[in-house]
Coordinates of C-alpha atoms and ligand atoms in Angstrom, one line a residue:
X1 CA 19.3 -35.3 43.8
X2 CA 18.0 -38.2 41.6
X3 CA 14.4 -36.9 41.7
X4 CA 15.6 -33.4 40.8
X5 CA 17.4 -34.8 37.8
X6 CA 14.3 -36.7 36.7
X7 CA 12.2 -33.5 37.0
X8 CA 14.7 -31.7 34.8
X9 CA 14.4 -34.5 32.3
X10 CA 10.6 -34.2 32.3
X11 CA 10.8 -30.5 31.9
X12 CA 13.2 -30.9 29.0
X13 CA 10.9 -33.4 27.3
X14 CA 7.9 -31.0 27.9
X15 CA 9.9 -28.1 26.3
X16 CA 10.9 -30.3 23.3
X17 CA 7.2 -31.3 22.9
X18 CA 6.1 -27.6 22.9
X19 CA 8.8 -26.8 20.4
X20 CA 7.8 -29.6 18.1
X21 CA 4.1 -28.6 18.4
X22 CA 4.8 -25.0 17.6
X23 CA 7.2 -25.8 14.8
X24 CA 4.7 -28.2 13.3
X25 CA 1.8 -25.8 13.6
X26 CA 3.4 -22.5 12.9
X27 CA 6.6 -23.3 10.9
X28 CA 6.5 -21.2 7.8
X29 CA 2.7 -21.2 7.8
X30 CA 0.9 -17.9 8.1
X31 CA 2.3 -16.1 11.0
X32 CA 0.9 -13.0 12.6
X33 CA 3.4 -12.2 15.3
X34 CA 7.1 -11.7 15.4
X35 CA 9.5 -10.8 18.2
X36 CA 11.4 -7.5 18.1
X37 CA 14.6 -9.6 17.7
X38 CA 13.2 -11.4 14.7
X39 CA 12.4 -8.2 12.9
X40 CA 15.8 -6.8 13.8
X41 CA 17.7 -9.9 12.7
X42 CA 15.8 -10.1 9.4
X43 CA 16.7 -6.5 8.6
X44 CA 20.3 -7.0 9.6
X45 CA 20.7 -10.2 7.6
X46 CA 19.3 -8.6 4.5
X47 CA 21.6 -5.7 4.9
X48 CA 24.6 -7.9 5.4
X49 CA 23.7 -10.1 2.5
X50 CA 23.1 -7.3 0.0
X51 CA 25.3 -4.5 1.2
X52 CA 27.8 -5.0 -1.6
X53 CA 25.2 -5.8 -4.3
X54 CA 25.7 -3.5 -7.3
X55 CA 23.3 -4.8 -9.9
X56 CA 21.2 -2.3 -11.9
X57 CA 21.6 1.5 -12.5
X58 CA 20.1 4.7 -11.3
X59 CA 17.3 6.1 -13.3
X60 CA 18.7 8.8 -15.6
X61 CA 15.8 9.9 -17.7
X62 CA 15.2 12.4 -14.9
X63 CA 18.7 14.0 -14.9
X64 CA 18.7 14.7 -11.1
X65 CA 18.1 11.0 -10.2
X66 CA 21.3 10.0 -11.8
X67 CA 23.2 12.1 -9.2
X68 CA 21.8 10.2 -6.2
X69 CA 24.4 8.1 -4.4
X70 CA 23.9 4.6 -5.9
X71 CA 25.3 3.0 -2.7
X72 CA 22.5 4.4 -0.6
X73 CA 20.9 1.4 1.2
X74 CA 18.3 1.7 4.0
X75 CA 15.7 -0.7 5.3
X76 CA 12.9 -0.2 7.8
X77 CA 9.9 -2.1 9.2
X78 CA 7.1 -0.3 11.1
X79 CA 4.6 -2.6 12.8
X80 CA 1.0 -1.8 13.2
X81 CA 1.5 -1.4 16.9
X82 CA 3.9 1.4 16.2
X83 CA 7.3 -0.2 16.6
X84 CA 10.1 0.9 14.3
X85 CA 13.1 -1.2 13.2
X86 CA 15.7 0.1 10.9
X87 CA 19.0 -0.9 9.3
X88 CA 21.5 0.9 7.1
X89 CA 21.0 4.5 6.0
X90 CA 17.8 5.8 7.6
X91 CA 18.4 9.6 7.3
X92 CA 19.1 10.2 3.6
X93 CA 16.0 11.3 1.7
X94 CA 15.1 10.4 -1.9
X95 CA 12.2 11.5 -4.1
X96 CA 9.2 9.3 -3.6
X97 CA 8.4 9.1 -7.3
X98 CA 5.9 6.4 -8.3
X99 CA 5.3 5.3 -4.7
X100 CA 3.3 8.5 -4.5
X101 CA 0.7 7.1 -6.8
X102 CA -0.8 4.8 -4.2
X103 CA -1.4 7.6 -1.6
X104 CA -3.0 9.9 -4.2
X105 CA -5.2 7.0 -5.3
X106 CA -6.2 6.3 -1.7
X107 CA -7.1 9.9 -1.1
X108 CA -9.4 10.0 -4.2
X109 CA -11.1 6.8 -3.2
X110 CA -11.5 8.2 0.3
X111 CA -13.0 11.5 -0.7
X112 CA -14.9 10.5 -3.9
X113 CA -15.7 6.8 -3.5
X114 CA -14.3 3.7 -5.0
X115 CA -16.3 4.0 -8.2
X116 CA -14.6 7.2 -9.1
X117 CA -11.3 5.4 -9.8
X118 CA -13.0 2.4 -11.2
X119 CA -15.0 4.3 -13.8
X120 CA -12.9 7.4 -14.5
X121 CA -9.4 5.7 -14.5
X122 CA -9.8 1.9 -14.4
X123 CA -8.0 -0.6 -12.2
X124 CA -6.8 -3.4 -14.6
X125 CA -3.1 -3.7 -15.1
X126 CA -2.0 -2.4 -18.5
X127 CA 0.9 -4.9 -18.5
X128 CA 2.9 -2.3 -20.3
X129 CA 5.8 0.0 -19.4
X130 CA 4.8 2.7 -16.8
X131 CA 4.8 5.6 -19.3
X132 CA 3.2 3.7 -22.2
X133 CA 1.3 5.8 -24.7
X134 CA 0.1 2.7 -26.5
X135 CA -1.7 1.6 -23.4
X136 CA -3.8 4.8 -23.7
X137 CA -4.4 4.4 -27.4
X138 CA -5.5 0.7 -27.1
X139 CA -8.5 1.6 -24.9
X140 CA -9.0 5.3 -25.8
X141 CA -7.9 6.4 -22.4
X142 CA -9.9 3.7 -20.5
X143 CA -8.5 1.0 -18.2
X144 CA -5.3 2.9 -17.7
X145 CA -4.6 2.0 -14.0
X146 CA -3.7 4.6 -11.2
X147 CA -0.3 3.1 -10.7
X148 CA 1.2 3.9 -14.1
X149 CA 1.7 7.4 -15.4
X150 CA -1.4 8.0 -17.5
X151 CA -3.7 6.7 -14.8
X152 CA -1.7 8.4 -12.1
X153 CA -1.9 11.8 -13.7
X154 CA -5.6 11.3 -14.2
X155 CA -5.9 10.3 -10.6
X156 CA -4.1 13.4 -9.5
X157 CA -6.5 15.4 -11.6
X158 CA -9.4 13.8 -9.6
X159 CA -8.1 15.1 -6.2
X160 CA -10.6 17.4 -4.5
X161 CA -10.1 21.1 -5.1
X162 CA -11.0 23.7 -7.7
X163 CA -7.5 25.2 -8.1
X164 CA -3.9 24.0 -8.4
X165 CA -3.2 25.2 -4.9
X166 CA -6.2 23.4 -3.4
X167 CA -5.3 20.1 -5.0
X168 CA -1.6 20.4 -4.2
X169 CA -2.3 21.3 -0.6
X170 CA -4.6 18.3 -0.1
X171 CA -2.0 15.9 -1.6
X172 CA 0.8 17.4 0.5
X173 CA -1.2 17.2 3.8
X174 CA -2.3 13.6 3.0
X175 CA 1.3 12.5 2.4
X176 CA 2.3 14.3 5.6
X177 CA -0.4 12.4 7.5
X178 CA 0.7 9.1 6.1
X179 CA 4.3 9.7 7.1
X180 CA 3.4 11.4 10.4
X181 CA 5.6 14.4 9.8
X182 CA 5.9 17.4 7.5
X183 CA 7.7 16.2 4.4
X184 CA 9.8 18.5 2.1
X185 CA 9.9 18.7 -1.7
X186 CA 13.2 17.8 -3.4
X187 CA 13.3 21.0 -5.4
X188 CA 16.1 20.0 -7.7
X189 CA 14.4 16.8 -8.6
X190 CA 11.1 18.6 -9.2
X191 CA 12.7 21.2 -11.4
X192 CA 14.7 18.6 -13.3
X193 CA 11.7 16.5 -14.0
X194 CA 9.5 19.5 -14.8
X195 CA 12.0 20.5 -17.4
X196 CA 12.2 17.1 -19.0
X197 CA 8.7 15.5 -18.7
X198 CA 7.4 16.3 -22.1
X199 CA 6.3 12.7 -22.4
X200 CA 4.1 13.0 -19.3
X201 CA 2.7 16.3 -20.7
X202 CA 1.9 14.5 -23.9
X203 CA 0.2 11.7 -22.0
X204 CA -2.0 14.2 -20.1
X205 CA -3.0 16.0 -23.3
X206 CA -3.8 12.7 -25.0
X207 CA -6.0 11.7 -22.1
X208 CA -7.6 15.1 -22.3
X209 CA -8.5 14.5 -26.0
X210 CA -10.3 11.3 -24.9
X211 CA -12.0 13.3 -22.1
X212 CA -10.3 11.1 -19.5
X213 CA -8.5 14.0 -17.8
X214 CA -10.4 15.8 -15.0
X215 CA -8.5 19.0 -14.6
X216 CA -6.3 21.2 -16.7
X217 CA -3.8 18.7 -18.2
X218 CA -0.7 20.9 -17.9
X219 CA -1.5 21.8 -14.3
X220 CA -2.4 18.2 -13.4
X221 CA 0.9 17.0 -14.8
X222 CA 2.8 19.6 -12.8
X223 CA 1.0 18.7 -9.5
X224 CA 1.8 15.0 -10.3
X225 CA 5.5 15.9 -10.9
X226 CA 5.6 17.8 -7.6
X227 CA 4.0 14.9 -5.8
X228 CA 6.7 12.6 -7.2
X229 CA 9.4 14.9 -5.9
X230 CA 8.2 14.7 -2.2
X231 CA 11.3 13.7 -0.3
X232 CA 11.2 10.7 2.1
X233 CA 13.6 8.6 4.1
X234 CA 13.2 4.9 4.5
X235 CA 11.5 5.3 7.9
X236 CA 8.9 7.6 6.3
X237 CA 8.2 5.1 3.6
X238 CA 7.8 2.2 6.1
X239 CA 5.5 4.3 8.2
X240 CA 3.4 5.2 5.2
X241 CA 3.2 1.5 4.2
X242 CA 2.3 0.6 7.8
X243 CA -0.5 3.1 7.7
X244 CA -2.0 0.9 5.0
X245 CA -1.2 -2.2 7.0
X246 CA -3.0 -0.6 9.9
X247 CA -6.3 0.0 8.0
X248 CA -5.5 3.6 7.1
X249 CA -4.6 4.9 10.6
X250 CA -0.9 6.0 11.1
X251 CA 0.4 3.4 13.7
X252 CA 2.8 6.0 15.2
X253 CA 0.7 9.2 15.4
X254 CA -2.6 7.2 15.6
X255 CA -4.2 9.7 13.2
X256 CA -6.8 8.2 10.8
X257 CA -5.7 9.1 7.3
X258 CA -8.1 7.0 5.2
X259 CA -10.7 4.4 6.1
X260 CA -10.0 0.7 6.1
X261 CA -12.6 0.3 3.3
X262 CA -10.4 2.6 1.2
X263 CA -7.3 0.5 2.0
X264 CA -9.2 -2.6 0.9
X265 CA -9.5 -1.1 -2.6
X266 CA -5.9 0.0 -2.6
X267 CA -4.4 -3.4 -1.8
X268 CA -5.6 -5.2 -4.9
X269 CA -4.4 -2.5 -7.2
X270 CA -1.0 -2.6 -5.5
X271 CA -1.0 -6.4 -5.7
X272 CA -1.7 -6.5 -9.4
X273 CA 0.2 -3.4 -10.6
X274 CA 2.6 -2.1 -7.9
X275 CA 5.8 -3.1 -9.6
X276 CA 5.2 -1.9 -13.2
X277 CA 5.2 -4.8 -15.7
X278 CA 7.0 -7.1 -13.2
X279 CA 4.0 -7.0 -10.8
X280 CA 3.1 -10.6 -11.5
X281 CA 6.6 -11.8 -10.6
X282 CA 6.6 -9.7 -7.5
X283 CA 3.4 -11.0 -6.0
X284 CA 4.4 -14.5 -7.2
X285 CA 7.6 -14.3 -5.2
X286 CA 6.7 -12.2 -2.2
X287 CA 3.0 -12.3 -1.7
X288 CA 2.8 -8.8 -0.3
X289 CA 1.2 -5.8 -2.0
X290 CA 4.0 -3.5 -3.0
X291 CA 4.9 -0.3 -4.8
X292 CA 8.1 0.9 -6.3
X293 CA 9.4 4.2 -7.5
X294 CA 12.3 5.2 -9.8
X295 CA 13.8 7.1 -6.9
X296 CA 14.9 3.6 -5.6
X297 CA 12.3 3.0 -2.9
X298 CA 10.0 0.0 -2.6
X299 CA 7.2 -0.3 0.0
X300 CA 5.3 -3.4 0.8
X301 CA 3.0 -4.4 3.7
X302 CA 1.4 -7.3 5.4
X303 CA -2.2 -6.2 6.1
X304 CA -2.8 -6.0 9.8
X305 CA 0.9 -6.6 10.7
X306 CA 3.6 -4.3 9.4
X307 CA 4.9 -2.1 6.6
X308 CA 8.3 -2.5 5.2
X309 CA 10.4 -0.2 3.0
X310 CA 13.8 -0.4 1.4
X311 CA 15.7 2.4 -0.5
X312 CA 18.4 1.5 -3.0
X313 CA 18.6 3.6 -6.2
X314 CA 19.9 1.0 -8.7
X315 CA 17.0 -0.2 -10.9
X316 CA 16.4 -3.1 -13.2
X317 CA 15.0 -2.8 -16.7
X318 CA 11.4 -2.6 -15.5
X319 CA 12.3 0.4 -13.2
X320 CA 12.3 -1.4 -9.9
X321 CA 15.2 -1.2 -7.4
X322 CA 17.1 -4.5 -7.7
X323 CA 18.5 -4.5 -4.2
X324 CA 15.2 -3.4 -2.6
X325 CA 13.4 -6.3 -4.3
X326 CA 16.0 -8.8 -3.2
X327 CA 16.0 -7.5 0.4
X328 CA 12.3 -7.6 0.8
X329 CA 12.1 -11.1 -0.7
X330 CA 14.8 -12.2 1.8
X331 CA 13.1 -10.6 4.8
X332 CA 9.7 -12.1 3.9
X333 CA 11.2 -15.5 3.5
X334 CA 13.1 -15.3 6.8
X335 CA 10.1 -14.0 8.7
X336 CA 7.7 -16.5 7.0
X337 CA 5.6 -13.4 6.4
X338 CA 3.9 -14.3 3.1
X339 CA 0.2 -14.0 3.9
X340 CA -0.6 -16.7 1.4
X341 CA 1.3 -19.3 3.5
X342 CA -1.6 -21.2 5.0
X343 CA -1.1 -24.4 6.9
X344 CA -3.8 -27.0 6.0
X345 CA -6.2 -27.9 8.9
X346 CA -5.3 -31.1 10.6
Ligands
LIG1 N1 7.9 11.0 -11.8 C1 8.3 9.8 -12.6 C2 7.7 9.8 -13.9 O1 6.6 10.2 -14.1 C3 7.8 8.6 -11.8 C4 8.1 7.3 -12.4 C5 8.2 6.2 -11.5 O2 8.7 6.3 -10.4 O3 7.8 5.1 -12.0 O4 8.3 9.4 -14.9

């Protein structure tokens, strides 16, 4: 009896020692694996913490976006080994909007090489609002960045194909492959934006005047508008993000969408310009490359590990979903999944 008791004591001591060792050596330092329970709890905690959060307002410069239920709140994580974790509303679709810009950019890099974007669009952050015309004027159409409207419309114009249909079909199938299913177009959003996007049309014409538009400007703007109206739910977005996390291969369907070399060029642009003119604050706080859209979605990913997405339509002044930013920040802190957390060598 006594010996047994002593053995339990030794076992306990041993377990405590292991715990202390792990805690000391892993702690909040760079982690590369999480249990299913940790992912689920982190999503649930963020949902509970922010479910009544009402800060911000729907985008209304595209009339149809103002009609989206502002309470919509969905969260998802898709790991690079294909596990899917969700919380909140996972079935309602919103228009992908600016998040689309990263996938179109990736496809151009994949098909035409990384210099195409570097030389014909530019990758430095403009530091200006996403539909800035001044940003074009300052550099005569150069250095306009694929993740804000001028650079994004130019990037869409660079997609392979000689006709509107060829370019559009290539974009659509690429997005389907990233999501792992056939996505639909939110027709009312597309029509609503097409009827009110005179500013984007002007941007495309101005770039054309500087010979920085690589297809008919009106058609390129229309394809871009349609790409922004692709409808996604939060699981689609997290899968698309996880495809980047997984070096360009969809972790669920296992289909290679783009190469890992392409993804390596996408990551820095997302890290420096993914959240409009608040991109610096984002990477400062979260450490993950991300991209937002005025439809209310934000994606982010930890290269090699997982993709995460949150949909919540109320935006801040920069155009980023307030609740999605807060949720992802919370989840990353809870998981200790900031890739810049590096424990010094002992
Ligand atoms: N389609 C929107 C526009 O061009 C996208 C803006 C966004 O999500 O930032 O204004």
